mmCIF file of C-alpha atoms and ligand atoms in Angstrom:
data_model
loop_
_atom_site.group_PDB
_atom_site.id
_atom_site.type_symbol
_atom_site.label_atom_id
_atom_site.label_comp_id
_atom_site.label_asym_id
_atom_site.label_seq_id
_atom_site.Cartn_x
_atom_site.Cartn_y
_atom_site.Cartn_z
ATOM 1 C CA MET A 61 -12.464 29.172 10.783
ATOM 2 C CA PRO A 62 -13.027 30.798 14.193
ATOM 3 C CA GLU A 63 -9.974 32.731 15.436
ATOM 4 C CA LEU A 64 -9.436 30.632 18.532
ATOM 5 C CA GLU A 65 -9.510 27.380 16.558
ATOM 6 C CA GLN A 66 -7.052 28.799 14.034
ATOM 7 C CA ALA A 67 -4.683 29.923 16.804
ATOM 8 C CA HIS A 68 -4.853 26.436 18.362
ATOM 9 C CA LYS A 69 -4.018 24.800 15.023
ATOM 10 C CA LEU A 70 -1.043 27.097 14.493
ATOM 11 C CA ASP A 71 0.128 26.336 17.988
ATOM 12 C CA GLN A 72 -0.111 22.578 17.374
ATOM 13 C CA ALA A 73 1.742 22.923 14.066
ATOM 14 C CA SER A 74 4.645 24.796 15.615
ATOM 15 C CA LYS A 75 4.736 22.288 18.486
ATOM 16 C CA LEU A 76 4.893 19.446 15.940
ATOM 17 C CA ASP A 77 7.563 21.216 13.896
ATOM 18 C CA GLN A 78 9.660 21.634 17.019
ATOM 19 C CA ALA A 79 9.070 18.037 18.129
ATOM 20 C CA LEU A 80 10.189 16.695 14.710
ATOM 21 C CA ALA A 81 13.376 18.801 14.801
ATOM 22 C CA GLU A 82 14.122 17.663 18.353
ATOM 23 C CA VAL A 83 13.593 13.988 17.574
ATOM 24 C CA ALA A 84 15.711 14.223 14.393
ATOM 25 C CA ALA A 85 18.565 15.954 16.271
ATOM 26 C CA GLU A 86 18.496 13.338 19.016
ATOM 27 C CA MET A 87 18.471 10.445 16.535
ATOM 28 C CA ALA A 88 21.385 11.933 14.558
ATOM 29 C CA ASP A 89 23.587 11.645 17.671
ATOM 30 C CA ARG A 90 22.803 8.051 18.554
ATOM 31 C CA THR A 91 25.357 5.352 17.898
ATOM 32 C CA ASP A 92 23.099 2.344 18.622
ATOM 33 C CA ARG A 93 21.495 2.349 15.184
ATOM 34 C CA GLY A 94 20.816 -1.389 14.607
ATOM 35 C CA ASP A 95 21.965 -3.346 11.560
ATOM 36 C CA VAL A 96 21.070 -2.542 7.966
ATOM 37 C CA ALA A 97 19.333 -5.479 6.206
ATOM 38 C CA SER A 98 21.869 -7.332 4.094
ATOM 39 C CA TYR A 99 19.928 -10.437 3.017
ATOM 40 C CA ILE A 100 18.848 -8.281 0.043
ATOM 41 C CA PRO A 101 22.366 -7.267 -1.067
ATOM 42 C CA GLN A 102 21.310 -3.945 -2.589
ATOM 43 C CA LEU A 103 19.796 -2.798 0.729
ATOM 44 C CA GLY A 104 23.073 -3.510 2.519
ATOM 45 C CA LYS A 105 24.665 -0.588 0.647
ATOM 46 C CA VAL A 106 22.568 2.096 2.386
ATOM 47 C CA ASP A 107 24.265 4.510 4.798
ATOM 48 C CA PRO A 108 23.105 3.588 8.354
ATOM 49 C CA LYS A 109 23.525 7.204 9.508
ATOM 50 C CA LYS A 110 20.549 8.435 7.499
ATOM 51 C CA PHE A 111 17.506 9.615 9.419
ATOM 52 C CA GLY A 112 14.385 11.298 8.079
ATOM 53 C CA ILE A 113 10.939 12.044 9.431
ATOM 54 C CA ALA A 114 7.805 13.653 7.971
ATOM 55 C CA ALA A 115 4.295 14.452 9.161
ATOM 56 C CA VAL A 116 1.317 15.377 6.991
ATOM 57 C CA THR A 117 -1.527 16.733 9.107
ATOM 58 C CA ASN A 118 -5.187 16.431 8.184
ATOM 59 C CA ASP A 119 -5.341 20.211 7.996
ATOM 60 C CA GLY A 120 -2.802 20.138 5.191
ATOM 61 C CA ARG A 121 0.575 20.864 6.720
ATOM 62 C CA VAL A 122 3.651 18.939 5.563
ATOM 63 C CA LEU A 123 6.408 19.134 8.159
ATOM 64 C CA THR A 124 9.761 17.386 7.861
ATOM 65 C CA ALA A 125 13.158 16.995 9.523
ATOM 66 C CA GLY A 126 16.465 15.278 8.656
ATOM 67 C CA ASP A 127 16.774 13.302 5.409
ATOM 68 C CA ALA A 128 13.029 13.459 4.746
ATOM 69 C CA ASP A 129 13.438 14.043 1.005
ATOM 70 C CA GLN A 130 15.781 11.180 0.272
ATOM 71 C CA ALA A 131 14.152 8.148 -1.326
ATOM 72 C CA PHE A 132 14.610 4.731 0.307
ATOM 73 C CA SER A 133 13.264 1.261 -0.415
ATOM 74 C CA ILE A 134 9.788 1.072 1.141
ATOM 75 C CA GLN A 135 9.789 -2.754 1.105
ATOM 76 C CA SER A 136 6.957 -4.148 3.256
ATOM 77 C CA ILE A 137 5.309 -0.752 3.729
ATOM 78 C CA SER A 138 4.084 -1.267 0.141
ATOM 79 C CA LYS A 139 1.883 -4.060 1.544
ATOM 80 C CA VAL A 140 -0.485 -1.454 3.022
ATOM 81 C CA PHE A 141 -1.103 -0.104 -0.484
ATOM 82 C CA THR A 142 -1.388 -3.510 -2.181
ATOM 83 C CA LEU A 143 -3.875 -4.610 0.500
ATOM 84 C CA THR A 144 -5.897 -1.424 -0.110
ATOM 85 C CA LEU A 145 -5.910 -2.036 -3.879
ATOM 86 C CA ALA A 146 -6.778 -5.726 -3.590
ATOM 87 C CA LEU A 147 -9.667 -4.987 -1.201
ATOM 88 C CA GLY A 148 -10.897 -2.507 -3.802
ATOM 89 C CA ASN A 149 -10.704 -5.192 -6.501
ATOM 90 C CA VAL A 150 -12.199 -8.215 -4.744
ATOM 91 C CA GLY A 151 -13.662 -6.872 -1.467
ATOM 92 C CA ASP A 152 -14.087 -9.144 1.518
ATOM 93 C CA ALA A 153 -13.595 -12.267 -0.622
ATOM 94 C CA LEU A 154 -9.893 -11.521 -0.045
ATOM 95 C CA TRP A 155 -10.185 -12.889 3.499
ATOM 96 C CA GLN A 156 -10.857 -16.373 2.167
ATOM 97 C CA ARG A 157 -7.247 -16.561 1.024
ATOM 98 C CA VAL A 158 -5.487 -14.543 3.749
ATOM 99 C CA GLY A 159 -6.135 -14.390 7.496
ATOM 100 C CA ARG A 160 -6.180 -11.332 9.706
ATOM 101 C CA GLU A 161 -4.484 -12.457 12.874
ATOM 102 C CA PRO A 162 -1.046 -11.415 14.097
ATOM 103 C CA SER A 163 1.516 -14.078 13.247
ATOM 104 C CA GLY A 164 3.767 -13.928 16.297
ATOM 105 C CA ASN A 165 6.416 -15.160 13.875
ATOM 106 C CA PRO A 166 9.104 -13.502 11.742
ATOM 107 C CA PHE A 167 7.920 -11.929 8.474
ATOM 108 C CA ASN A 168 9.417 -14.693 6.313
ATOM 109 C CA SER A 169 8.515 -17.679 8.492
ATOM 110 C CA ILE A 170 7.292 -20.847 6.776
ATOM 111 C CA VAL A 171 6.206 -22.972 9.766
ATOM 112 C CA GLN A 172 2.680 -21.597 10.288
ATOM 113 C CA LEU A 173 1.743 -22.219 6.665
ATOM 114 C CA GLU A 174 1.781 -25.989 7.093
ATOM 115 C CA HIS A 175 -0.463 -25.927 10.162
ATOM 116 C CA GLU A 176 -2.869 -23.553 8.479
ATOM 117 C CA ASN A 177 -3.137 -25.265 5.101
ATOM 118 C CA GLY A 178 -1.338 -22.638 3.057
ATOM 119 C CA ILE A 179 -3.509 -19.705 4.229
ATOM 120 C CA PRO A 180 -1.119 -17.001 5.489
ATOM 121 C CA ARG A 181 -1.954 -15.453 8.859
ATOM 122 C CA ASN A 182 -2.247 -11.891 7.543
ATOM 123 C CA PRO A 183 -1.574 -9.738 4.435
ATOM 124 C CA PHE A 184 1.617 -8.187 5.820
ATOM 125 C CA ILE A 185 3.795 -11.248 6.361
ATOM 126 C CA ASN A 186 5.599 -12.174 3.134
ATOM 127 C CA ALA A 187 3.344 -15.160 2.365
ATOM 128 C CA GLY A 188 0.219 -13.001 2.788
ATOM 129 C CA ALA A 189 1.559 -10.252 0.562
ATOM 130 C CA ILE A 190 2.488 -12.785 -2.138
ATOM 131 C CA VAL A 191 -1.155 -13.983 -2.133
ATOM 132 C CA ILE A 192 -2.248 -10.332 -2.451
ATOM 133 C CA SER A 193 0.067 -9.976 -5.482
ATOM 134 C CA ASP A 194 -1.554 -13.094 -6.964
ATOM 135 C CA ILE A 195 -4.989 -11.477 -6.405
ATOM 136 C CA LEU A 196 -3.829 -8.256 -8.103
ATOM 137 C CA LEU A 197 -2.561 -10.264 -11.072
ATOM 138 C CA ALA A 198 -5.963 -11.913 -11.795
ATOM 139 C CA GLY A 199 -5.445 -12.537 -15.478
ATOM 140 C CA HIS A 200 -3.169 -9.540 -16.074
ATOM 141 C CA GLN A 201 0.463 -9.520 -17.058
ATOM 142 C CA PRO A 202 2.850 -8.817 -14.145
ATOM 143 C CA ARG A 203 3.884 -5.500 -15.687
ATOM 144 C CA GLU A 204 0.238 -4.378 -15.761
ATOM 145 C CA ALA A 205 -0.252 -5.243 -12.080
ATOM 146 C CA ILE A 206 3.044 -3.571 -11.167
ATOM 147 C CA GLY A 207 2.026 -0.476 -13.137
ATOM 148 C CA GLU A 208 -1.347 -0.377 -11.359
ATOM 149 C CA ILE A 209 0.323 -0.504 -7.930
ATOM 150 C CA LEU A 210 2.855 2.182 -8.815
ATOM 151 C CA ARG A 211 0.205 4.484 -10.292
ATOM 152 C CA PHE A 212 -2.002 4.014 -7.210
ATOM 153 C CA ILE A 213 0.850 5.079 -4.920
ATOM 154 C CA GLN A 214 1.729 8.022 -7.201
ATOM 155 C CA PHE A 215 -1.930 9.059 -7.102
ATOM 156 C CA LEU A 216 -2.112 8.823 -3.303
ATOM 157 C CA ALA A 217 1.040 10.890 -2.869
ATOM 158 C CA ASP A 218 0.099 13.170 -5.776
ATOM 159 C CA ASP A 219 3.612 12.655 -7.111
ATOM 160 C CA GLU A 220 4.422 11.068 -10.469
ATOM 161 C CA THR A 221 8.159 11.039 -9.820
ATOM 162 C CA ILE A 222 7.896 7.983 -7.530
ATOM 163 C CA ILE A 223 9.655 5.030 -9.165
ATOM 164 C CA ILE A 224 10.562 1.393 -8.714
ATOM 165 C CA ASP A 225 14.244 0.752 -8.021
ATOM 166 C CA ARG A 226 14.888 -2.031 -10.544
ATOM 167 C CA GLU A 227 18.279 -2.878 -9.000
ATOM 168 C CA VAL A 228 16.616 -3.581 -5.639
ATOM 169 C CA ALA A 229 13.951 -5.724 -7.334
ATOM 170 C CA ALA A 230 16.628 -7.707 -9.220
ATOM 171 C CA SER A 231 18.739 -8.036 -6.084
ATOM 172 C CA GLU A 232 15.789 -9.477 -4.175
ATOM 173 C CA ARG A 233 14.793 -11.848 -6.962
ATOM 174 C CA ALA A 234 18.361 -13.178 -7.163
ATOM 175 C CA THR A 235 18.420 -13.989 -3.446
ATOM 176 C CA GLY A 236 14.738 -14.534 -2.617
ATOM 177 C CA TYR A 237 14.896 -18.270 -1.976
ATOM 178 C CA ARG A 238 12.620 -18.063 1.054
ATOM 179 C CA ASN A 239 9.963 -16.183 -0.831
ATOM 180 C CA PHE A 240 10.154 -18.727 -3.660
ATOM 181 C CA ALA A 241 9.738 -21.464 -1.037
ATOM 182 C CA LEU A 242 6.713 -19.702 0.502
ATOM 183 C CA ALA A 243 5.083 -19.204 -2.901
ATOM 184 C CA ASN A 244 5.638 -22.778 -4.075
ATOM 185 C CA TYR A 245 4.421 -24.124 -0.754
ATOM 186 C CA MET A 246 1.191 -22.102 -1.002
ATOM 187 C CA LYS A 247 0.753 -23.315 -4.586
ATOM 188 C CA SER A 248 0.841 -26.891 -3.271
ATOM 189 C CA PHE A 249 -2.207 -26.042 -1.116
ATOM 190 C CA GLY A 250 -3.970 -24.409 -4.070
ATOM 191 C CA ASN A 251 -3.797 -20.896 -2.555
ATOM 192 C CA LEU A 252 -1.740 -19.360 -5.371
ATOM 193 C CA HIS A 253 -2.351 -19.395 -9.117
ATOM 194 C CA ALA A 254 1.004 -18.345 -10.480
ATOM 195 C CA PRO A 255 3.938 -18.400 -8.003
ATOM 196 C CA GLU A 256 6.535 -17.110 -10.475
ATOM 197 C CA LEU A 257 4.369 -14.207 -11.697
ATOM 198 C CA ALA A 258 3.089 -13.287 -8.219
ATOM 199 C CA LEU A 259 6.688 -13.116 -6.989
ATOM 200 C CA GLY A 260 7.585 -10.831 -9.885
ATOM 201 C CA VAL A 261 4.843 -8.426 -8.795
ATOM 202 C CA TYR A 262 5.816 -8.795 -5.130
ATOM 203 C CA PHE A 263 9.536 -8.091 -5.652
ATOM 204 C CA HIS A 264 8.725 -4.989 -7.687
ATOM 205 C CA HIS A 265 6.254 -3.407 -5.281
ATOM 206 C CA CYS A 266 8.678 -3.994 -2.402
ATOM 207 C CA ALA A 267 11.326 -2.166 -4.472
ATOM 208 C CA ILE A 268 9.321 1.066 -4.775
ATOM 209 C CA ALA A 269 11.512 3.961 -3.605
ATOM 210 C CA MET A 270 9.957 6.862 -1.709
ATOM 211 C CA SER A 271 11.011 9.622 0.646
ATOM 212 C CA CYS A 272 9.444 10.159 4.076
ATOM 213 C CA ARG A 273 7.576 13.139 2.637
ATOM 214 C CA GLN A 274 6.115 11.079 -0.231
ATOM 215 C CA LEU A 275 5.232 8.199 2.073
ATOM 216 C CA ALA A 276 3.462 10.369 4.639
ATOM 217 C CA LEU A 277 1.510 11.978 1.781
ATOM 218 C CA ALA A 278 0.550 8.569 0.389
ATOM 219 C CA GLY A 279 -0.717 7.461 3.822
ATOM 220 C CA ARG A 280 -2.840 10.515 4.564
ATOM 221 C CA PHE A 281 -6.146 8.926 3.474
ATOM 222 C CA LEU A 282 -5.764 6.452 6.345
ATOM 223 C CA ALA A 283 -5.525 9.277 8.896
ATOM 224 C CA ASN A 284 -8.562 11.002 7.446
ATOM 225 C CA GLY A 285 -11.326 8.390 7.396
ATOM 226 C CA GLY A 286 -10.419 7.105 3.923
ATOM 227 C CA LYS A 287 -10.451 10.514 2.210
ATOM 228 C CA ASN A 288 -7.539 12.500 0.857
ATOM 229 C CA PRO A 289 -7.686 15.582 3.111
ATOM 230 C CA ALA A 290 -6.247 17.825 0.377
ATOM 231 C CA THR A 291 -8.907 17.059 -2.215
ATOM 232 C CA GLY A 292 -11.744 15.549 -0.141
ATOM 233 C CA HIS A 293 -11.800 12.633 -2.598
ATOM 234 C CA SER A 294 -12.631 9.254 -1.144
ATOM 235 C CA VAL A 295 -9.963 6.571 -1.579
ATOM 236 C CA VAL A 296 -11.690 3.934 0.567
ATOM 237 C CA SER A 297 -14.714 3.976 2.881
ATOM 238 C CA ALA A 298 -14.232 5.135 6.471
ATOM 239 C CA GLU A 299 -14.896 1.578 7.636
ATOM 240 C CA ARG A 300 -12.196 0.189 5.359
ATOM 241 C CA ALA A 301 -9.689 2.815 6.509
ATOM 242 C CA ARG A 302 -10.362 1.791 10.124
ATOM 243 C CA ARG A 303 -9.921 -1.862 9.273
ATOM 244 C CA ILE A 304 -6.635 -1.301 7.442
ATOM 245 C CA GLY A 305 -5.503 0.642 10.532
ATOM 246 C CA ALA A 306 -6.487 -2.308 12.723
ATOM 247 C CA MET A 307 -4.368 -4.638 10.558
ATOM 248 C CA MET A 308 -1.436 -2.244 10.821
ATOM 249 C CA LEU A 309 -1.709 -2.080 14.601
ATOM 250 C CA THR A 310 -1.973 -5.836 15.114
ATOM 251 C CA CYS A 311 0.262 -7.119 12.284
ATOM 252 C CA GLY A 312 2.295 -4.189 10.907
ATOM 253 C CA HIS A 313 5.468 -5.013 12.816
ATOM 254 C CA TYR A 314 5.286 -8.842 12.654
ATOM 255 C CA ASP A 315 6.382 -10.430 15.930
ATOM 256 C CA GLY A 316 7.202 -6.930 17.173
ATOM 257 C CA SER A 317 3.634 -5.637 16.677
ATOM 258 C CA GLY A 318 2.661 -5.877 20.343
ATOM 259 C CA ASP A 319 5.761 -4.014 21.429
ATOM 260 C CA PHE A 320 5.193 -1.249 18.846
ATOM 261 C CA ALA A 321 1.551 -0.868 19.942
ATOM 262 C CA PHE A 322 2.655 -0.792 23.572
ATOM 263 C CA ARG A 323 5.394 1.789 23.035
ATOM 264 C CA VAL A 324 3.961 3.962 20.266
ATOM 265 C CA GLY A 325 0.207 3.378 20.500
ATOM 266 C CA ILE A 326 -0.695 4.043 16.848
ATOM 267 C CA PRO A 327 -1.073 1.811 13.761
ATOM 268 C CA GLY A 328 2.234 1.406 11.944
ATOM 269 C CA LYS A 329 3.767 -0.545 9.072
ATOM 270 C CA SER A 330 7.476 -1.208 8.825
ATOM 271 C CA GLY A 331 9.768 -2.264 5.990
ATOM 272 C CA VAL A 332 13.257 -3.787 6.013
ATOM 273 C CA GLY A 333 14.505 -0.686 4.185
ATOM 274 C CA GLY A 334 14.174 0.994 7.602
ATOM 275 C CA GLY A 335 10.978 2.946 6.949
ATOM 276 C CA ILE A 336 7.813 3.054 9.054
ATOM 277 C CA LEU A 337 4.449 4.535 8.094
ATOM 278 C CA GLY A 338 2.455 5.612 11.167
ATOM 279 C CA ILE A 339 -1.154 6.750 11.298
ATOM 280 C CA VAL A 340 -2.657 9.034 13.952
ATOM 281 C CA PRO A 341 -6.361 8.737 13.107
ATOM 282 C CA GLY A 342 -8.039 12.110 12.741
ATOM 283 C CA VAL A 343 -4.726 13.947 13.059
ATOM 284 C CA ALA A 344 -1.778 13.025 10.819
ATOM 285 C CA SER A 345 0.098 10.555 8.666
ATOM 286 C CA LEU A 346 3.745 10.023 9.674
ATOM 287 C CA ALA A 347 6.766 8.506 7.960
ATOM 288 C CA VAL A 348 10.161 7.863 9.473
ATOM 289 C CA TRP A 349 13.320 6.320 8.042
ATOM 290 C CA SER A 350 16.443 4.980 9.709
ATOM 291 C CA PRO A 351 18.014 2.013 7.871
ATOM 292 C CA GLY A 352 19.322 0.070 10.911
ATOM 293 C CA LEU A 353 16.928 -2.638 12.130
ATOM 294 C CA ASN A 354 16.149 -4.215 15.503
ATOM 295 C CA ALA A 355 15.969 -7.964 16.152
ATOM 296 C CA ASN A 356 12.466 -8.197 14.638
ATOM 297 C CA GLY A 357 13.557 -6.566 11.370
ATOM 298 C CA ASN A 358 11.877 -3.226 12.120
ATOM 299 C CA SER A 359 13.658 0.143 12.067
ATOM 300 C CA LYS A 360 15.367 0.523 15.425
ATOM 301 C CA LEU A 361 15.633 4.301 15.609
ATOM 302 C CA GLY A 362 12.455 4.728 13.566
ATOM 303 C CA SER A 363 10.463 2.983 16.311
ATOM 304 C CA ILE A 364 12.223 4.986 19.038
ATOM 305 C CA ALA A 365 11.613 8.239 17.149
ATOM 306 C CA LEU A 366 7.894 7.508 16.761
ATOM 307 C CA GLU A 367 7.672 6.565 20.439
ATOM 308 C CA LYS A 368 9.221 9.908 21.407
ATOM 309 C CA LEU A 369 7.143 11.909 18.970
ATOM 310 C CA ALA A 370 3.896 10.257 20.112
ATOM 311 C CA ARG A 371 4.764 10.994 23.715
ATOM 312 C CA MET A 372 5.642 14.636 22.980
ATOM 313 C CA MET A 373 2.423 15.178 21.024
ATOM 314 C CA ASN A 374 0.285 13.026 23.343
ATOM 315 C CA TRP A 375 -0.709 10.869 20.385
ATOM 316 C CA SER A 376 -2.181 7.418 20.926
ATOM 317 C CA ILE A 377 -5.288 5.706 19.668
ATOM 318 C CA PHE A 378 -5.870 4.888 23.342
ATOM 319 C CA ALA A 379 -5.694 8.511 24.489
ATOM 320 C CA PRO A 380 -9.053 9.805 25.757
HETATM 321 O O1 DON B 190 10.312 -10.204 1.039
HETATM 322 C C1 DON B 190 11.114 -9.591 1.734
HETATM 323 O O2 DON B 190 11.830 -10.164 2.533
HETATM 324 C C2 DON B 190 11.188 -8.090 1.587
HETATM 325 N N1 DON B 190 10.894 -7.689 0.229
HETATM 326 C C3 DON B 190 10.246 -7.368 2.493
HETATM 327 C C4 DON B 190 10.390 -7.720 3.950
HETATM 328 C C5 DON B 190 10.081 -6.593 4.862
HETATM 329 O O3 DON B 190 10.144 -5.438 4.519
HETATM 330 C C6 DON B 190 9.822 -6.964 6.263
HETATM 331 N N2 DON B 190 9.688 -5.766 7.070
HETATM 332 N N3 DON B 190 10.128 -5.406 8.067
#
């Protein structure tokens, strides 16, 4: 690599390292942390003071600050990976059973489903992700589909220690009346084969536990045109990586997606465990975690941290 280019990269890396430390220090001091999700009882036990952030750059640096190595429940962030897998299995036929428009409604809303004949608006709202689980099942046993999802995420992060938190999965199943309602309702329209089994898969992939470091590593193919930048191996085509990014930007934060795009300017996917995966195409994969949520069910400080970081680094998909 030419000397000047190398010096520039080093400069950017130390700027990013400093920016992460600054953001983490600022977030540690804040008292307005939002409320930890308690509708899944097991998630309500998490310490709201936690804050972690990680960045994996396309040139191979892994930079972290705060509680970046502590595992948390990735919840809906898993939907990025199940969508990727399902597209790999059935291709564009997937879009016959799930839409790709922002919902403008909460993630567990049921109202739109009636108007739209049981076809969920997008793969990231709960109903859409339950259909994706049904697609991944396709004749398999739930434990096979769950194993496939977990192994895919372990492969992306290059980390076999990633596990499913069975207590979180059981906690969600015991209280998941809305998700059961969504699944049964879609079955009545013929858009689900096996509600009970699809929910089993869904609850388990939402209960995958990962740290910010592991999550940012798992997301790096999306920042690098579909290829793992460490190995050069293709995970998805460049076109598919762009399209998954488009879904994240428009639907990744539910009825808060417009606000996240406005404030942060990069594709992102949130989870009620307080994590957010953010993608800076061509540059880096980011993960942040702060368990307290805002009114839309997205990490309150996580969104603020990404907004600050993007501003400090001049990151935006709309930047010239
Ligand atoms: O189905 C649920 O309600 C959860 N397993 C996932 C929801 C979620 O993460 C929404 N994200 N902000």
